[in-house]
Short mmCIF file of N, CA, C and O in Angstrom, two decimals:
data_model
loop_
_atom_site.label_atom_id
_atom_site.label_comp_id
_atom_site.label_asym_id
_atom_site.label_seq_id
_atom_site.Cartn_x
_atom_site.Cartn_y
_atom_site.Cartn_z
N UNK A 482 -10.49 16.07 -32.19
CA UNK A 482 -10.11 16.79 -31.01
C UNK A 482 -8.82 17.54 -31.29
O UNK A 482 -7.94 17.04 -31.96
N UNK A 483 -8.73 18.72 -30.77
CA UNK A 483 -7.58 19.57 -31.00
C UNK A 483 -6.41 19.18 -30.10
O UNK A 483 -6.60 19.04 -28.89
N UNK A 484 -5.22 19.04 -30.67
CA UNK A 484 -4.04 18.76 -29.84
C UNK A 484 -3.82 19.91 -28.86
O UNK A 484 -3.97 21.07 -29.21
N UNK A 485 -3.49 19.57 -27.63
CA UNK A 485 -3.21 20.59 -26.64
C UNK A 485 -4.45 21.22 -26.02
O UNK A 485 -4.33 22.12 -25.20
N UNK A 486 -5.62 20.80 -26.42
CA UNK A 486 -6.84 21.38 -25.88
C UNK A 486 -7.00 21.00 -24.42
O UNK A 486 -6.73 19.87 -24.03
N UNK A 487 -7.48 21.94 -23.63
CA UNK A 487 -7.81 21.71 -22.23
C UNK A 487 -9.34 21.61 -22.16
O UNK A 487 -10.03 22.50 -22.65
N UNK A 488 -9.84 20.55 -21.56
CA UNK A 488 -11.27 20.26 -21.60
C UNK A 488 -12.00 20.72 -20.34
O UNK A 488 -11.72 20.25 -19.25
N UNK A 489 -12.96 21.61 -20.54
CA UNK A 489 -13.85 22.01 -19.46
C UNK A 489 -14.94 20.95 -19.31
O UNK A 489 -15.14 20.12 -20.21
N UNK A 490 -15.65 20.99 -18.22
CA UNK A 490 -16.76 20.07 -18.00
C UNK A 490 -17.80 20.20 -19.11
O UNK A 490 -18.29 19.21 -19.65
N UNK A 491 -18.13 21.42 -19.47
CA UNK A 491 -19.15 21.67 -20.50
C UNK A 491 -18.70 21.15 -21.87
O UNK A 491 -19.49 20.52 -22.59
N UNK A 492 -17.45 21.39 -22.23
CA UNK A 492 -16.94 20.92 -23.52
C UNK A 492 -16.89 19.40 -23.57
O UNK A 492 -17.20 18.78 -24.59
N UNK A 493 -16.52 18.79 -22.45
CA UNK A 493 -16.47 17.34 -22.39
C UNK A 493 -17.87 16.74 -22.52
O UNK A 493 -18.07 15.76 -23.24
N UNK A 494 -18.84 17.34 -21.86
CA UNK A 494 -20.23 16.87 -21.97
C UNK A 494 -20.70 16.94 -23.43
O UNK A 494 -21.30 16.01 -23.95
N UNK A 495 -20.40 18.05 -24.08
CA UNK A 495 -20.78 18.22 -25.47
C UNK A 495 -20.13 17.15 -26.36
O UNK A 495 -20.78 16.57 -27.23
N UNK A 496 -18.86 16.87 -26.11
CA UNK A 496 -18.15 15.85 -26.87
C UNK A 496 -18.78 14.46 -26.67
O UNK A 496 -19.08 13.77 -27.64
N UNK A 497 -18.99 14.07 -25.44
CA UNK A 497 -19.51 12.73 -25.15
C UNK A 497 -20.90 12.51 -25.75
O UNK A 497 -21.23 11.41 -26.18
N UNK A 498 -21.70 13.56 -25.79
CA UNK A 498 -23.06 13.41 -26.34
C UNK A 498 -23.07 13.17 -27.84
O UNK A 498 -24.08 12.75 -28.39
N UNK A 499 -21.95 13.40 -28.52
CA UNK A 499 -21.91 13.15 -29.97
C UNK A 499 -21.76 11.67 -30.29
O UNK A 499 -21.94 11.27 -31.43
N UNK A 500 -21.41 10.86 -29.28
CA UNK A 500 -21.19 9.44 -29.49
C UNK A 500 -22.43 8.63 -29.14
O UNK A 500 -23.13 8.95 -28.19
N UNK A 501 -22.65 7.55 -29.88
CA UNK A 501 -23.79 6.69 -29.60
C UNK A 501 -23.42 5.47 -28.79
O UNK A 501 -24.28 4.68 -28.43
N UNK A 502 -22.15 5.30 -28.49
CA UNK A 502 -21.70 4.23 -27.60
C UNK A 502 -21.66 4.78 -26.18
O UNK A 502 -21.46 5.98 -25.98
N UNK A 503 -21.87 3.93 -25.17
CA UNK A 503 -21.82 4.42 -23.79
C UNK A 503 -20.45 4.99 -23.44
O UNK A 503 -19.43 4.37 -23.72
N UNK A 504 -20.46 6.19 -22.87
CA UNK A 504 -19.22 6.86 -22.46
C UNK A 504 -19.42 7.56 -21.12
O UNK A 504 -20.49 8.10 -20.86
N UNK A 505 -18.36 7.53 -20.32
CA UNK A 505 -18.37 8.21 -19.02
C UNK A 505 -17.00 8.83 -18.80
O UNK A 505 -15.99 8.29 -19.24
N UNK A 506 -16.98 9.96 -18.10
CA UNK A 506 -15.72 10.63 -17.78
C UNK A 506 -15.65 10.82 -16.28
O UNK A 506 -16.61 11.28 -15.65
N UNK A 507 -14.49 10.47 -15.73
CA UNK A 507 -14.30 10.64 -14.29
C UNK A 507 -13.05 11.48 -14.04
O UNK A 507 -12.19 11.62 -14.91
N UNK A 508 -13.00 12.01 -12.86
CA UNK A 508 -11.81 12.71 -12.37
C UNK A 508 -11.64 12.29 -10.93
O UNK A 508 -12.58 12.39 -10.13
N UNK A 509 -10.46 11.75 -10.64
CA UNK A 509 -10.17 11.19 -9.33
C UNK A 509 -11.19 10.09 -9.02
O UNK A 509 -11.23 9.12 -9.73
N UNK A 510 -12.04 10.24 -8.04
CA UNK A 510 -12.91 9.14 -7.63
C UNK A 510 -14.35 9.26 -8.11
O UNK A 510 -15.15 8.36 -7.90
N UNK A 511 -14.70 10.36 -8.76
CA UNK A 511 -16.10 10.60 -9.13
C UNK A 511 -16.34 10.60 -10.63
O UNK A 511 -15.49 10.99 -11.42
N UNK A 512 -17.55 10.19 -10.98
CA UNK A 512 -18.03 10.28 -12.36
C UNK A 512 -18.61 11.68 -12.53
O UNK A 512 -19.48 12.09 -11.77
N UNK A 513 -18.13 12.40 -13.53
CA UNK A 513 -18.57 13.78 -13.74
C UNK A 513 -19.50 13.92 -14.93
O UNK A 513 -20.38 14.79 -14.93
N UNK A 514 -19.29 13.13 -15.97
CA UNK A 514 -20.08 13.27 -17.19
C UNK A 514 -20.39 11.89 -17.74
O UNK A 514 -19.50 11.04 -17.81
N UNK A 515 -21.63 11.68 -18.13
CA UNK A 515 -22.02 10.47 -18.85
C UNK A 515 -22.89 10.89 -20.03
O UNK A 515 -23.53 11.93 -19.99
N UNK A 516 -22.91 10.07 -21.07
CA UNK A 516 -23.80 10.38 -22.19
C UNK A 516 -25.09 9.55 -22.06
O UNK A 516 -25.21 8.69 -21.18
N UNK A 517 -26.03 9.84 -22.92
CA UNK A 517 -27.33 9.16 -22.86
C UNK A 517 -27.20 7.65 -23.05
O UNK A 517 -27.92 6.88 -22.42
N UNK A 518 -26.28 7.23 -23.90
CA UNK A 518 -26.10 5.80 -24.13
C UNK A 518 -25.62 5.09 -22.86
O UNK A 518 -26.02 3.96 -22.58
N UNK A 519 -24.80 5.75 -22.07
CA UNK A 519 -24.33 5.17 -20.80
C UNK A 519 -25.49 5.04 -19.82
O UNK A 519 -25.64 4.02 -19.15
N UNK A 520 -26.33 6.08 -19.75
CA UNK A 520 -27.50 6.03 -18.87
C UNK A 520 -28.43 4.89 -19.28
O UNK A 520 -28.94 4.16 -18.42
N UNK A 521 -28.64 4.74 -20.58
CA UNK A 521 -29.51 3.67 -21.08
C UNK A 521 -28.92 2.30 -20.75
O UNK A 521 -29.65 1.38 -20.36
N UNK A 522 -27.61 2.15 -20.89
CA UNK A 522 -26.97 0.87 -20.60
C UNK A 522 -27.18 0.48 -19.13
O UNK A 522 -27.51 -0.66 -18.82
N UNK A 523 -26.99 1.43 -18.22
CA UNK A 523 -27.13 1.13 -16.80
C UNK A 523 -28.58 1.13 -16.33
O UNK A 523 -28.89 0.53 -15.30
N UNK A 524 -29.44 1.83 -17.06
CA UNK A 524 -30.84 1.91 -16.65
C UNK A 524 -31.07 2.90 -15.52
O UNK A 524 -32.04 2.78 -14.76
N UNK A 525 -30.19 3.90 -15.41
CA UNK A 525 -30.31 4.93 -14.38
C UNK A 525 -30.32 6.30 -15.04
O UNK A 525 -29.68 6.50 -16.07
N UNK A 526 -30.98 7.28 -14.42
CA UNK A 526 -30.95 8.64 -14.96
C UNK A 526 -29.57 9.27 -14.74
O UNK A 526 -28.83 8.89 -13.81
N UNK A 527 -29.25 10.20 -15.57
CA UNK A 527 -27.98 10.93 -15.50
C UNK A 527 -27.72 11.47 -14.09
O UNK A 527 -26.62 11.38 -13.56
N UNK A 528 -28.76 12.02 -13.46
CA UNK A 528 -28.61 12.63 -12.14
C UNK A 528 -28.16 11.62 -11.08
O UNK A 528 -27.55 11.99 -10.09
N UNK A 529 -28.49 10.36 -11.26
CA UNK A 529 -28.09 9.33 -10.30
C UNK A 529 -26.63 8.92 -10.50
O UNK A 529 -25.97 8.50 -9.55
N UNK A 530 -26.14 9.05 -11.71
CA UNK A 530 -24.79 8.57 -12.04
C UNK A 530 -23.76 9.68 -11.84
O UNK A 530 -22.73 9.46 -11.19
N UNK A 531 -24.02 10.85 -12.41
CA UNK A 531 -23.06 11.93 -12.32
C UNK A 531 -22.90 12.38 -10.87
O UNK A 531 -23.88 12.58 -10.16
N UNK A 532 -21.67 12.48 -10.44
CA UNK A 532 -21.37 12.86 -9.06
C UNK A 532 -21.14 11.67 -8.15
O UNK A 532 -20.66 11.81 -7.03
N UNK A 533 -21.48 10.48 -8.63
CA UNK A 533 -21.28 9.28 -7.81
C UNK A 533 -19.84 8.81 -7.88
O UNK A 533 -19.09 9.19 -8.78
N UNK A 534 -19.46 7.98 -6.93
CA UNK A 534 -18.15 7.34 -7.00
C UNK A 534 -18.17 6.37 -8.17
O UNK A 534 -19.16 5.67 -8.40
N UNK A 535 -17.07 6.27 -8.92
CA UNK A 535 -17.07 5.37 -10.07
C UNK A 535 -17.25 3.92 -9.64
O UNK A 535 -17.76 3.10 -10.38
N UNK A 536 -16.87 3.60 -8.41
CA UNK A 536 -17.02 2.23 -7.92
C UNK A 536 -18.48 1.80 -7.76
O UNK A 536 -18.79 0.62 -7.76
N UNK A 537 -19.38 2.78 -7.64
CA UNK A 537 -20.80 2.50 -7.41
C UNK A 537 -21.37 1.56 -8.47
O UNK A 537 -22.18 0.70 -8.17
N UNK A 538 -20.94 1.73 -9.72
CA UNK A 538 -21.49 0.93 -10.82
C UNK A 538 -20.51 -0.12 -11.33
O UNK A 538 -20.68 -0.65 -12.42
N UNK A 539 -19.49 -0.41 -10.53
CA UNK A 539 -18.54 -1.48 -10.88
C UNK A 539 -18.89 -2.72 -10.07
O UNK A 539 -19.25 -2.62 -8.90
N UNK A 540 -18.80 -3.87 -10.68
CA UNK A 540 -19.02 -5.12 -9.95
C UNK A 540 -17.97 -5.20 -8.83
O UNK A 540 -16.80 -4.85 -9.06
N UNK A 541 -18.35 -5.65 -7.64
CA UNK A 541 -17.42 -5.67 -6.50
C UNK A 541 -16.10 -6.38 -6.80
O UNK A 541 -15.04 -5.92 -6.37
N UNK A 542 -16.15 -7.47 -7.55
CA UNK A 542 -14.92 -8.21 -7.83
C UNK A 542 -14.00 -7.48 -8.82
O UNK A 542 -12.85 -7.87 -8.99
N UNK A 543 -14.48 -6.42 -9.45
CA UNK A 543 -13.66 -5.66 -10.41
C UNK A 543 -12.90 -4.50 -9.75
O UNK A 543 -11.92 -4.02 -10.30
N UNK A 544 -13.35 -4.04 -8.60
CA UNK A 544 -12.83 -2.81 -8.02
C UNK A 544 -11.32 -2.88 -7.74
O UNK A 544 -10.58 -1.97 -8.11
N UNK A 545 -10.87 -3.95 -7.14
CA UNK A 545 -9.44 -4.08 -6.84
C UNK A 545 -8.61 -4.05 -8.13
O UNK A 545 -7.58 -3.38 -8.22
N UNK A 546 -9.06 -4.78 -9.12
CA UNK A 546 -8.34 -4.83 -10.41
C UNK A 546 -8.30 -3.45 -11.07
O UNK A 546 -7.27 -3.04 -11.61
N UNK A 547 -9.39 -2.71 -10.98
CA UNK A 547 -9.42 -1.37 -11.58
C UNK A 547 -8.47 -0.42 -10.86
O UNK A 547 -7.77 0.37 -11.50
N UNK A 548 -8.41 -0.52 -9.55
CA UNK A 548 -7.46 0.30 -8.79
C UNK A 548 -6.02 -0.06 -9.17
O UNK A 548 -5.18 0.82 -9.33
N UNK A 549 -5.75 -1.35 -9.34
CA UNK A 549 -4.42 -1.79 -9.73
C UNK A 549 -4.03 -1.25 -11.10
O UNK A 549 -2.91 -0.78 -11.30
N UNK A 550 -4.95 -1.32 -12.05
CA UNK A 550 -4.68 -0.79 -13.40
C UNK A 550 -4.40 0.71 -13.35
O UNK A 550 -3.51 1.22 -14.03
N UNK A 551 -5.16 1.42 -12.53
CA UNK A 551 -4.99 2.87 -12.39
C UNK A 551 -3.58 3.18 -11.84
O UNK A 551 -2.89 4.05 -12.36
N UNK A 552 -3.17 2.45 -10.83
CA UNK A 552 -1.84 2.67 -10.24
C UNK A 552 -0.74 2.31 -11.23
O UNK A 552 0.25 3.04 -11.34
N UNK A 553 -0.88 1.21 -11.95
CA UNK A 553 0.12 0.82 -12.95
C UNK A 553 0.23 1.88 -14.05
O UNK A 553 1.33 2.22 -14.49
N UNK A 554 -0.89 2.39 -14.47
CA UNK A 554 -0.90 3.43 -15.50
C UNK A 554 -0.21 4.69 -14.98
O UNK A 554 0.60 5.31 -15.67
N UNK A 555 -0.50 5.08 -13.74
CA UNK A 555 0.12 6.28 -13.18
C UNK A 555 1.63 6.14 -13.03
O UNK A 555 2.35 7.14 -13.09
N UNK A 556 2.11 4.92 -12.85
CA UNK A 556 3.55 4.67 -12.73
C UNK A 556 4.19 4.45 -14.11
O UNK A 556 5.39 4.22 -14.20
N UNK A 557 3.38 4.47 -15.16
CA UNK A 557 3.91 4.28 -16.50
C UNK A 557 4.20 2.84 -16.85
O UNK A 557 4.90 2.56 -17.82
N UNK A 558 3.65 1.90 -16.08
CA UNK A 558 3.93 0.49 -16.30
C UNK A 558 2.99 -0.16 -17.30
O UNK A 558 3.26 -1.25 -17.79
N UNK A 559 1.86 0.48 -17.59
CA UNK A 559 0.99 0.00 -18.66
C UNK A 559 0.58 1.20 -19.51
O UNK A 559 0.47 2.32 -19.01
N UNK A 560 0.38 0.95 -20.78
CA UNK A 560 -0.01 2.01 -21.70
C UNK A 560 -1.52 2.19 -21.67
O UNK A 560 -2.26 1.28 -21.28
N UNK A 561 -1.96 3.35 -22.08
CA UNK A 561 -3.40 3.59 -22.21
C UNK A 561 -3.83 3.15 -23.60
O UNK A 561 -3.00 2.86 -24.46
N UNK A 562 -5.12 3.09 -23.81
CA UNK A 562 -5.64 2.78 -25.13
C UNK A 562 -5.94 1.32 -25.37
O UNK A 562 -6.44 0.96 -26.41
N UNK A 563 -5.63 0.46 -24.40
CA UNK A 563 -5.94 -0.95 -24.56
C UNK A 563 -7.29 -1.25 -23.93
O UNK A 563 -7.59 -0.79 -22.82
N UNK A 564 -8.10 -2.02 -24.61
CA UNK A 564 -9.41 -2.39 -24.10
C UNK A 564 -9.29 -3.67 -23.27
O UNK A 564 -8.45 -4.53 -23.55
N UNK A 565 -10.12 -3.77 -22.24
CA UNK A 565 -10.14 -4.96 -21.39
C UNK A 565 -11.55 -5.21 -20.90
O UNK A 565 -12.35 -4.29 -20.74
N UNK A 566 -11.91 -6.48 -20.66
CA UNK A 566 -13.26 -6.80 -20.22
C UNK A 566 -13.50 -6.36 -18.78
O UNK A 566 -12.57 -6.39 -17.95
N UNK A 567 -14.72 -5.97 -18.50
CA UNK A 567 -15.10 -5.53 -17.16
C UNK A 567 -16.59 -5.80 -16.97
O UNK A 567 -17.35 -5.86 -17.93
N UNK A 568 -16.98 -5.98 -15.73
CA UNK A 568 -18.39 -6.12 -15.37
C UNK A 568 -18.85 -4.85 -14.68
O UNK A 568 -18.19 -4.39 -13.74
N UNK A 569 -19.95 -4.28 -15.15
CA UNK A 569 -20.55 -3.14 -14.48
C UNK A 569 -21.93 -3.54 -14.00
O UNK A 569 -22.50 -4.56 -14.43
N UNK A 570 -22.47 -2.73 -13.09
CA UNK A 570 -23.78 -3.04 -12.51
C UNK A 570 -24.83 -2.06 -13.02
O UNK A 570 -24.66 -0.85 -12.91
N UNK A 571 -25.90 -2.62 -13.52
CA UNK A 571 -27.03 -1.82 -13.96
C UNK A 571 -28.13 -1.82 -12.93
O UNK A 571 -27.96 -2.32 -11.80
N UNK A 572 -29.25 -1.27 -13.30
CA UNK A 572 -30.42 -1.21 -12.41
C UNK A 572 -30.74 -2.59 -11.86
O UNK A 572 -30.71 -3.57 -12.57
N UNK A 573 -31.02 -2.64 -10.57
CA UNK A 573 -31.38 -3.89 -9.92
C UNK A 573 -30.21 -4.86 -9.76
O UNK A 573 -30.42 -6.04 -9.53
N UNK A 574 -28.98 -4.37 -9.93
CA UNK A 574 -27.81 -5.24 -9.79
C UNK A 574 -27.51 -6.08 -11.02
O UNK A 574 -26.67 -6.98 -10.97
N UNK A 575 -28.21 -5.77 -12.13
CA UNK A 575 -27.97 -6.51 -13.38
C UNK A 575 -26.51 -6.38 -13.77
O UNK A 575 -25.94 -5.31 -13.77
N UNK A 576 -25.87 -7.50 -14.08
CA UNK A 576 -24.45 -7.52 -14.43
C UNK A 576 -24.31 -7.37 -15.94
O UNK A 576 -24.91 -8.13 -16.71
N UNK A 577 -23.51 -6.40 -16.34
CA UNK A 577 -23.35 -6.07 -17.75
C UNK A 577 -21.88 -6.26 -18.14
O UNK A 577 -20.99 -5.66 -17.55
N UNK A 578 -21.65 -7.13 -19.10
CA UNK A 578 -20.29 -7.37 -19.59
C UNK A 578 -19.94 -6.28 -20.60
O UNK A 578 -20.68 -6.04 -21.55
N UNK A 579 -18.82 -5.62 -20.38
CA UNK A 579 -18.37 -4.54 -21.25
C UNK A 579 -16.91 -4.74 -21.63
O UNK A 579 -16.19 -5.48 -20.97
N UNK A 580 -16.52 -4.05 -22.65
CA UNK A 580 -15.12 -3.96 -23.03
C UNK A 580 -14.75 -2.50 -22.82
O UNK A 580 -15.25 -1.62 -23.52
N UNK A 581 -13.91 -2.22 -21.85
CA UNK A 581 -13.59 -0.86 -21.45
C UNK A 581 -12.26 -0.41 -22.06
O UNK A 581 -11.27 -1.13 -22.01
N UNK A 582 -12.29 0.78 -22.62
CA UNK A 582 -11.07 1.43 -23.08
C UNK A 582 -11.06 2.83 -22.49
O UNK A 582 -12.04 3.56 -22.63
N UNK A 583 -9.97 3.19 -21.82
CA UNK A 583 -9.88 4.48 -21.16
C UNK A 583 -8.85 5.35 -21.88
O UNK A 583 -7.74 4.90 -22.15
N UNK A 584 -9.25 6.58 -22.16
CA UNK A 584 -8.35 7.59 -22.72
C UNK A 584 -8.30 8.74 -21.74
O UNK A 584 -9.21 8.92 -20.93
N UNK A 585 -7.27 9.54 -21.82
CA UNK A 585 -7.09 10.64 -20.87
C UNK A 585 -7.01 11.96 -21.60
O UNK A 585 -6.29 12.08 -22.60
N UNK A 586 -7.77 12.94 -21.12
CA UNK A 586 -7.79 14.27 -21.70
C UNK A 586 -7.42 15.29 -20.63
O UNK A 586 -7.86 15.17 -19.48
N UNK A 587 -6.64 16.32 -21.00
CA UNK A 587 -6.29 17.36 -20.04
C UNK A 587 -7.55 18.07 -19.53
O UNK A 587 -8.45 18.38 -20.31
N UNK A 588 -7.59 18.31 -18.24
CA UNK A 588 -8.76 18.88 -17.58
C UNK A 588 -8.53 20.35 -17.22
O UNK A 588 -7.48 20.69 -16.67
N UNK A 589 -9.51 21.17 -17.54
CA UNK A 589 -9.46 22.56 -17.12
C UNK A 589 -9.37 22.60 -15.60
O UNK A 589 -10.11 21.90 -14.92
N UNK A 590 -8.44 23.34 -15.05
CA UNK A 590 -8.25 23.39 -13.61
C UNK A 590 -7.18 22.42 -13.12
O UNK A 590 -6.90 22.35 -11.94
N UNK A 591 -6.61 21.67 -14.04
CA UNK A 591 -5.54 20.74 -13.68
C UNK A 591 -5.97 19.30 -13.66
O UNK A 591 -7.15 18.98 -13.57
N UNK A 592 -5.02 18.43 -13.76
CA UNK A 592 -5.30 16.99 -13.78
C UNK A 592 -5.82 16.56 -15.13
O UNK A 592 -5.58 17.21 -16.15
N UNK A 593 -6.52 15.45 -15.14
CA UNK A 593 -7.02 14.92 -16.40
C UNK A 593 -8.36 14.22 -16.19
O UNK A 593 -8.70 13.79 -15.09
N UNK A 594 -9.11 14.15 -17.27
CA UNK A 594 -10.35 13.38 -17.32
C UNK A 594 -9.98 11.97 -17.78
O UNK A 594 -9.24 11.83 -18.75
N UNK A 595 -10.51 10.97 -17.11
CA UNK A 595 -10.42 9.59 -17.59
C UNK A 595 -11.72 9.32 -18.32
O UNK A 595 -12.79 9.35 -17.71
N UNK A 596 -11.65 9.12 -19.62
CA UNK A 596 -12.84 8.94 -20.44
C UNK A 596 -12.91 7.48 -20.86
O UNK A 596 -12.03 6.99 -21.56
N UNK A 597 -13.96 6.80 -20.41
CA UNK A 597 -14.12 5.39 -20.72
C UNK A 597 -15.22 5.15 -21.73
O UNK A 597 -16.28 5.77 -21.67
N UNK A 598 -14.93 4.24 -22.66
CA UNK A 598 -15.94 3.83 -23.64
C UNK A 598 -16.07 2.32 -23.55
O UNK A 598 -15.15 1.63 -23.16
#
């Protein structure tokens, strides 16, 4: 990835599709881009995931903790790049144990993409 690059939705989609591990990118409260591996992990089509609230596929007991991590990161109290365990929900409510690592990329139009693997 190029230093200083600003990522459009299309460029981010192209980037995520090059990876074979599940990846999703969100901005604010919505999931904007997922790759095929993420769709396969959850058992849902891309159209069902993209545009949804990121909380939709998070286990209910994880949501508060994820909000707390987001706020701590925004205040500079925790660094990015550390992986942590999380439960996500797949088709039929299937609980999937994951190790989540979030990186941030500058977003075309302002703000940033939160890219989770």
